[in-house]
Amino acid sequence: MKTLIEPFKIKAVEAIPITTKSDREQFIKDAFLNPFTLKSDAITIDMLTDSGTTAMSSKQWAAVMDGDESYAGSRSYYKFENEVKNFTRMAEIIPTHQGRAAERILFNVIGGPGKLIPNNTHFDTTRGNIEIVGSTAVDLPCEVGTKPEVIADFKGNMDIEALENFIKTTGRENIPVCMLTITNNSGGGQPVSMANIRETKEVCKKYDIPLFLDCCRFAENAYFIKQREKGYENTPIIDIVREMFSYADGATMSSKKDGLSNTGGFIALNNTEWAEKLRINLIATEGFITYGGLARRDLEALAQGFIEVMDENYLQSRIGQVKFFGDLLLQAGVPLLEPTGGHGVYLDARRFAPHIKPEHFPGQAIAVEVYKEGGVRCCEIGSVMFGKYDENGNHINPPMDLVRFAIPRRVYTKSHIEYTAEAVIEVFNRRNELRPMKLTYQAPVLRHFTARFDYI
Ligand code: F0G
């Protein structure tokens, strides 16, 4: 059989809002032309994020019921710890309520003024948590990683040469940790190869710098290694995952992605001295060491989610669905970041709407129009999210202007994907009508969440 199917059937359904185009025009106007501020009642297909939006399995819901809500020493924690140890093979497992809590605790303990943290590309909360403690987040993506039109297998890779030069020029004493984000979310959900993880580790080892993975989408990354990297064609996913983690000294995870659950995160590491300090911070800010800000039932859902996410049939349908969506758009000529990544499709807004300059937010204009067209919510990842200004107030363009359609796991059917593609293609066919935009309000940090816009 050639037809790819979802390796599950649907047991519970949730109605989605169906709206008219004139409703949507009003809704987005009321939301100041920012899809982030739309109410979910106004959204038919929500591709704002793949984070915490997973449909849980019947086994996970059953496990939730079996959660042991003991404050300390809960058996649900030990199940969780066991599963995380199973794939990370790390000694110390510290639960947190989501990824950014793991980041906050880590950088409160090992960061500080003057410290520098390299990564292939930092996710925005990682960058935020680094900057809040006075450290600097440094992105060192490989060259093809910032070229949306170039097709390559592992565009999420770290630029190894740049990393070594960076360490040599800045001095290893200022670098408490090096990170690697798998898959590279801000770079298009692109995978990092095993060779690149290994080489990053070699450089880190040479200068005695610990390597931490930001491993939100570790299973998706492993699937790409299996598909694309020579020598891994016949390796079971769990073995690829374990090898990936074997090069790392620690990891932070938002388990809202490849934990196949609606909340959760962790820090995993081997350094017991650091672990002790992290746990003190955890107790003061998140919760006791056997729940870390989560209900124990959430730990149950995660323990089961970590098993399900490494199922190869699941990963094939997951990555296959993202590719199916991307192919529908490519066939219609829509410019994408290619190849499609692990958790979503990223439109290349600069080629989609070349008549709108980056400082006039082409990605935002597309996101607003796609919402009006089909009630589909997506997310600008470009000049709104990363744009900065020089001292004369001139806009500094980020490397790319993208529009992300992040696909929730196990949530949408093939016809939902076809509907979404139709909305995008409709907007693409009348792209000359897209209009430049300006900000009417922006917060001093992380402005994309609450920004307000108008047309110029
Ligand atoms: N690291 C990466 C690579 C992420 O993608 C995210 C979240 C985080 C850390 C933070 O985790 O949300 O649990 O605190 N990404 C979401 C997204 C929000 O939409 O890409 P969190």
XYZ file of C-alpha atoms and ligand atoms in Angstrom:
477
model
C 0.000 0.000 0.000
C 1.275 3.459 -0.929
C -1.252 5.597 0.951
C 0.120 6.997 4.199
C -2.375 6.748 7.031
C -2.506 8.103 10.550
C -1.681 5.166 12.842
C -4.670 5.950 15.089
C -8.403 6.459 14.921
C -10.442 9.217 16.533
C -12.143 8.534 19.850
C -13.274 11.978 20.959
C -14.002 15.015 18.809
C -14.072 18.720 19.529
C -16.202 21.097 17.444
C -14.295 23.861 15.677
C -15.741 27.318 14.999
C -16.931 27.916 11.450
C -17.152 31.650 10.682
C -17.920 33.888 7.696
C -15.434 36.141 5.953
C -17.200 39.274 7.198
C -17.055 37.922 10.798
C -13.356 37.372 10.369
C -12.702 40.821 8.985
C -14.278 42.262 12.131
C -12.487 39.841 14.488
C -9.032 40.618 13.114
C -9.749 44.348 13.117
C -10.746 44.093 16.792
C -7.480 42.199 17.386
C -5.450 45.135 15.948
C -4.361 42.975 12.997
C -2.426 40.628 15.267
C -3.528 36.953 15.167
C -1.912 36.428 18.617
C -4.682 38.516 20.180
C -7.576 36.715 18.466
C -9.908 34.713 20.682
C -9.826 31.019 19.860
C -13.604 31.107 19.214
C -12.776 33.042 16.072
C -10.373 30.424 14.710
C -11.248 27.484 12.482
C -7.780 25.955 12.047
C -5.167 26.959 14.619
C -1.581 26.612 13.467
C -0.172 29.247 15.777
C 1.876 26.621 17.572
C 2.565 22.904 17.908
C 3.249 23.489 21.612
C 0.830 22.038 24.141
C -1.749 21.520 21.393
C -1.300 17.754 20.986
C -4.249 15.364 21.070
C -3.492 12.869 23.822
C -4.067 9.154 23.332
C -6.555 6.980 25.194
C -3.580 5.456 27.039
C -2.449 8.898 28.165
C -5.934 9.810 29.402
C -6.096 6.509 31.267
C -2.709 7.292 32.833
C -3.962 10.756 33.837
C -6.710 9.074 35.848
C -4.081 6.971 37.554
C -1.970 9.995 38.585
C -0.712 9.963 42.156
C -1.137 13.490 43.453
C 1.240 13.076 46.392
C 3.211 16.255 46.939
C 6.470 14.413 47.532
C 7.684 11.077 46.203
C 4.751 10.570 43.846
C 4.901 7.310 41.887
C 3.901 9.356 38.816
C 7.192 11.221 39.094
C 9.159 7.989 39.150
C 7.363 6.800 36.010
C 8.230 10.100 34.335
C 11.825 9.997 35.531
C 12.179 6.443 34.297
C 10.990 7.319 30.780
C 13.160 10.431 30.530
C 16.188 8.436 31.693
C 15.306 5.765 29.146
C 15.996 8.059 26.199
C 18.406 10.655 27.653
C 20.426 8.182 29.711
C 21.165 11.087 32.065
C 21.449 10.813 35.817
C 19.530 13.828 37.105
C 15.988 14.559 35.922
C 14.364 17.783 37.089
C 10.735 18.345 36.096
C 9.439 21.838 35.235
C 6.034 23.114 34.188
C 7.263 24.032 30.707
C 10.409 24.645 28.694
C 11.049 28.245 29.610
C 10.966 27.393 33.326
C 13.781 24.916 32.683
C 15.672 27.651 30.841
C 15.052 30.227 33.560
C 16.330 27.923 36.300
C 19.362 26.847 34.274
C 20.467 30.381 33.419
C 19.806 31.679 36.896
C 22.272 29.095 38.129
C 24.942 29.083 35.409
C 24.404 32.410 33.609
C 25.121 35.942 34.750
C 26.530 39.241 33.502
C 29.132 38.940 30.759
C 28.473 35.272 29.997
C 27.979 34.151 26.399
C 25.781 31.253 25.290
C 26.223 29.953 21.726
C 23.532 27.886 19.979
C 22.635 26.970 16.393
C 19.688 29.353 16.852
C 18.182 30.256 20.204
C 14.427 30.066 20.542
C 13.023 33.406 21.736
C 12.321 32.308 25.341
C 15.826 30.845 25.618
C 17.243 34.128 24.393
C 14.956 35.997 26.811
C 16.068 33.928 29.808
C 19.726 34.394 28.885
C 19.370 38.150 28.447
C 17.390 38.614 31.673
C 20.401 37.415 33.715
C 22.738 39.748 31.810
C 24.250 37.121 29.503
C 24.345 37.226 25.705
C 22.695 34.693 23.401
C 24.721 34.032 20.247
C 23.351 32.306 17.131
C 25.776 30.350 14.948
C 23.620 28.601 12.318
C 25.275 26.915 9.359
C 25.328 28.979 6.192
C 22.476 27.225 4.341
C 20.362 27.531 7.496
C 19.537 31.148 6.677
C 18.789 30.584 2.975
C 15.127 29.592 2.627
C 15.443 28.648 -1.048
C 18.401 26.285 -0.663
C 17.420 22.635 -0.302
C 19.682 20.703 2.064
C 19.229 17.794 4.456
C 20.367 19.324 7.735
C 19.779 23.044 7.649
C 19.503 23.118 11.444
C 23.228 22.417 11.883
C 25.593 24.511 13.951
C 28.382 26.285 12.046
C 31.231 24.314 13.635
C 34.012 26.563 12.360
C 32.205 29.667 13.577
C 31.713 28.005 16.978
C 35.405 27.270 17.388
C 36.396 30.771 16.242
C 33.858 32.217 18.637
C 35.271 30.273 21.585
C 38.847 31.225 20.643
C 38.081 34.940 20.355
C 35.833 35.317 23.389
C 37.591 32.884 25.733
C 36.126 29.676 27.115
C 35.937 31.140 30.651
C 32.985 33.301 29.523
C 31.020 30.369 28.094
C 29.333 28.275 30.811
C 27.443 26.112 28.303
C 26.959 25.617 24.580
C 23.496 24.708 23.319
C 22.095 22.950 20.279
C 18.397 23.277 19.462
C 16.920 20.152 17.882
C 15.124 20.597 15.639
C 16.054 24.211 14.987
C 12.680 25.868 15.466
C 13.573 29.469 14.626
C 15.461 28.211 11.564
C 12.387 26.441 10.144
C 12.042 23.247 12.170
C 15.139 21.985 10.365
C 17.007 18.969 11.736
C 20.550 18.750 13.072
C 22.591 15.789 11.832
C 24.228 13.257 14.124
C 27.574 14.231 12.613
C 26.948 17.854 13.563
C 25.958 16.969 17.135
C 29.130 14.888 17.375
C 31.323 17.653 15.929
C 29.755 20.257 18.218
C 30.576 17.987 21.140
C 34.164 17.575 19.968
C 34.690 21.339 19.894
C 33.013 21.729 23.297
C 35.153 18.938 24.742
C 38.347 20.516 23.432
C 37.570 23.691 25.393
C 35.896 21.932 28.325
C 32.461 23.494 27.739
C 29.372 21.416 28.563
C 26.950 20.821 25.673
C 23.207 21.062 26.369
C 20.489 20.095 23.902
C 17.302 22.139 23.691
C 15.495 18.942 22.820
C 11.805 19.930 22.414
C 11.525 18.002 19.140
C 14.096 15.264 19.681
C 12.032 12.453 18.138
C 11.302 14.445 14.975
C 15.024 15.183 14.703
C 15.833 11.484 15.114
C 13.364 10.574 12.361
C 15.109 12.943 9.934
C 18.474 11.378 10.842
C 17.003 7.983 10.051
C 15.640 9.218 6.712
C 18.571 11.322 5.582
C 21.854 10.430 7.278
C 23.981 7.622 5.894
C 24.371 4.710 8.257
C 21.145 5.240 10.215
C 18.647 3.797 7.686
C 18.109 0.673 9.765
C 18.743 2.042 13.250
C 15.719 2.020 15.590
C 14.567 5.538 16.594
C 15.313 4.927 20.279
C 18.947 4.104 19.442
C 19.294 7.244 17.333
C 17.795 9.282 20.170
C 20.164 7.740 22.724
C 23.148 8.426 20.497
C 22.058 12.063 20.091
C 21.891 12.480 23.872
C 25.140 10.560 24.415
C 27.068 13.575 23.074
C 25.337 15.956 25.471
C 26.065 16.795 29.094
C 22.552 18.021 29.680
C 19.271 19.067 28.096
C 16.329 21.370 28.554
C 13.000 20.355 27.121
C 9.600 21.826 26.546
C 7.693 18.547 26.652
C 4.668 20.331 25.186
C 6.088 19.228 21.838
C 7.578 15.734 21.654
C 6.193 14.823 25.087
C 2.851 14.580 23.209
C 1.161 16.377 26.099
C -0.402 19.720 26.880
C 2.152 20.910 29.385
C 5.490 20.026 30.983
C 9.235 20.262 30.658
C 12.472 19.171 32.283
C 16.178 19.676 32.771
C 18.270 16.524 32.429
C 21.971 16.436 33.229
C 24.851 14.420 34.596
C 26.514 17.076 36.744
C 25.254 16.428 40.296
C 26.749 19.650 41.630
C 24.757 21.719 39.142
C 21.703 19.539 39.734
C 21.771 20.380 43.426
C 21.767 24.114 42.707
C 19.065 23.757 40.061
C 16.842 21.863 42.502
C 17.166 24.592 45.125
C 15.979 27.107 42.546
C 13.250 24.680 41.447
C 11.851 24.329 44.960
C 11.843 28.084 45.471
C 10.188 28.927 42.159
C 8.399 25.938 40.599
C 7.636 23.290 43.164
C 9.045 20.253 44.900
C 11.624 18.107 43.094
C 9.121 15.357 42.307
C 6.630 17.569 40.488
C 8.262 20.857 39.453
C 5.128 22.922 38.931
C 3.108 20.150 37.310
C 0.119 18.186 38.505
C 1.335 14.623 38.951
C -1.240 13.462 36.398
C 0.650 15.562 33.842
C 3.783 13.554 34.599
C 1.769 10.405 33.825
C 0.658 11.801 30.457
C 4.269 12.681 29.659
C 5.673 9.287 30.648
C 3.271 7.657 28.179
C 3.817 10.409 25.570
C 7.566 9.768 25.499
C 6.864 6.144 24.586
C 4.370 6.996 21.839
C 6.451 9.747 20.226
C 9.247 7.347 19.292
C 6.859 5.045 17.425
C 8.084 5.060 13.861
C 4.618 4.789 12.320
C 3.605 7.864 14.275
C 6.714 9.798 13.158
C 6.192 8.768 9.541
C 2.639 10.096 9.538
C 3.631 13.214 11.490
C 6.502 14.249 9.222
C 4.498 12.993 6.218
C 1.594 15.305 7.064
C 3.888 18.325 7.265
C 5.407 17.387 3.902
C 1.956 16.814 2.349
C 0.954 20.333 3.348
C 4.216 21.783 2.022
C 3.873 19.916 -1.282
C 0.347 21.265 -1.851
C 1.723 24.788 -1.491
C 4.816 24.167 -3.627
C 2.680 22.743 -6.448
C 0.809 26.077 -6.481
C 4.094 28.003 -6.624
C 3.986 29.297 -3.041
C 7.568 30.060 -1.900
C 8.521 28.079 1.205
C 11.517 27.477 3.349
C 12.640 24.203 1.812
C 12.677 21.361 2.531
C 9.703 21.337 4.910
C 10.773 20.809 8.506
C 9.534 18.674 11.360
C 6.699 20.573 12.951
C 5.432 23.006 10.394
C 5.574 24.766 7.087
C 7.271 28.136 6.879
C 6.337 30.519 4.048
C 9.125 32.737 2.736
C 7.408 36.112 3.052
C 10.097 38.038 1.168
C 9.506 36.005 -1.998
C 5.737 35.743 -1.368
C 5.272 39.534 -1.104
C 8.424 41.109 -2.587
C 6.632 44.465 -2.924
C 6.541 44.832 0.895
C 9.847 45.810 2.508
C 10.866 43.860 5.645
C 10.324 46.973 7.800
C 6.699 46.959 6.646
C 6.145 43.410 7.865
C 5.364 41.210 4.837
C 4.889 38.151 7.068
C 2.326 39.916 9.230
C 0.402 41.068 6.142
C 0.257 37.455 4.914
C -0.769 36.059 8.317
C -3.629 38.559 8.604
C -4.866 37.831 5.084
C -4.756 34.043 5.547
C -6.849 34.479 8.673
C -9.390 36.586 6.801
C -9.480 34.060 3.981
C -10.037 30.858 5.928
C -10.054 31.509 9.664
C -6.603 29.919 9.789
C -4.199 31.243 12.404
C -0.460 31.179 11.792
C 2.491 33.101 13.145
C 4.915 35.656 11.747
C 8.556 34.784 12.446
C 10.503 37.669 11.004
C 10.651 41.433 11.251
C 7.877 41.653 13.854
C 9.410 39.007 16.103
C 13.109 39.803 15.619
C 13.275 43.279 14.048
C 15.501 45.757 15.854
C 16.366 49.411 15.286
C 19.771 51.125 15.155
C 20.528 54.323 17.062
C 19.070 56.404 14.198
C 15.814 54.478 14.335
C 16.492 52.558 11.109
C 15.098 49.050 10.979
C 17.661 46.224 11.121
C 16.258 43.361 9.069
C 16.447 39.893 10.587
C 17.956 37.254 8.245
C 14.549 35.948 7.131
C 10.871 36.897 7.083
C 8.889 33.720 7.580
C 5.290 32.806 8.328
C 4.977 29.608 10.329
C 2.106 27.163 10.116
C 2.916 24.898 13.073
C 0.924 21.692 12.947
C -0.435 20.350 16.244
C 0.309 16.663 16.715
C -2.477 14.140 15.967
C -5.087 16.928 15.768
C -5.895 17.758 12.150
C -7.039 15.484 9.321
C -6.038 15.489 5.682
C -9.030 17.660 4.755
C -8.070 20.227 7.399
C -4.655 20.407 5.757
C -6.201 20.730 2.281
C -8.488 23.501 3.518
C -5.535 25.377 5.026
C -3.519 25.016 1.832
C -6.474 26.384 -0.154
C -6.598 29.483 2.072
C -2.864 30.129 1.613
C -3.006 29.559 -2.154
C -6.000 31.908 -2.462
C -3.993 34.662 -0.747
C -0.928 33.850 -2.861
C -2.938 34.221 -6.068
C -3.891 37.760 -5.105
C -0.603 38.592 -3.367
C -0.272 41.911 -5.217
C -3.138 43.195 -3.071
C -1.202 42.584 0.187
C -0.485 45.903 1.878
C 2.474 47.206 3.907
C 1.882 47.572 7.631
C 3.120 49.670 10.530
C 3.157 49.208 14.296
C 0.821 51.356 16.358
C 1.870 49.822 19.687
C 4.807 47.676 20.778
C 5.973 46.354 24.146
C 9.681 46.846 24.964
C 10.441 43.091 24.860
C 8.853 40.148 22.993
C 6.716 42.652 21.118
C 5.083 40.185 18.714
C 2.712 38.842 21.379
C 0.878 42.111 22.015
C 1.836 44.381 19.100
C -0.862 46.399 17.354
C -0.802 47.183 13.653
C -2.412 49.284 10.981
C -1.994 49.459 7.214
C 0.206 52.227 5.867
N 12.796 25.866 22.998
C 12.230 25.708 21.792
C 13.052 25.223 20.650
C 10.864 25.982 21.616
O 10.313 25.798 20.431
C 10.101 26.430 22.722
C 8.694 26.762 22.589
C 10.739 26.578 23.965
C 12.095 26.277 24.057
C 10.020 27.066 25.191
O 9.150 26.113 25.665
O 6.886 27.156 25.460
O 7.291 25.179 26.922
O 8.149 27.381 27.577
N 8.144 26.911 21.474
C 6.746 27.205 21.234
C 6.546 27.470 19.770
C 6.130 28.223 22.100
O 5.430 27.874 19.394
O 7.455 27.268 18.978
P 7.786 26.484 26.460
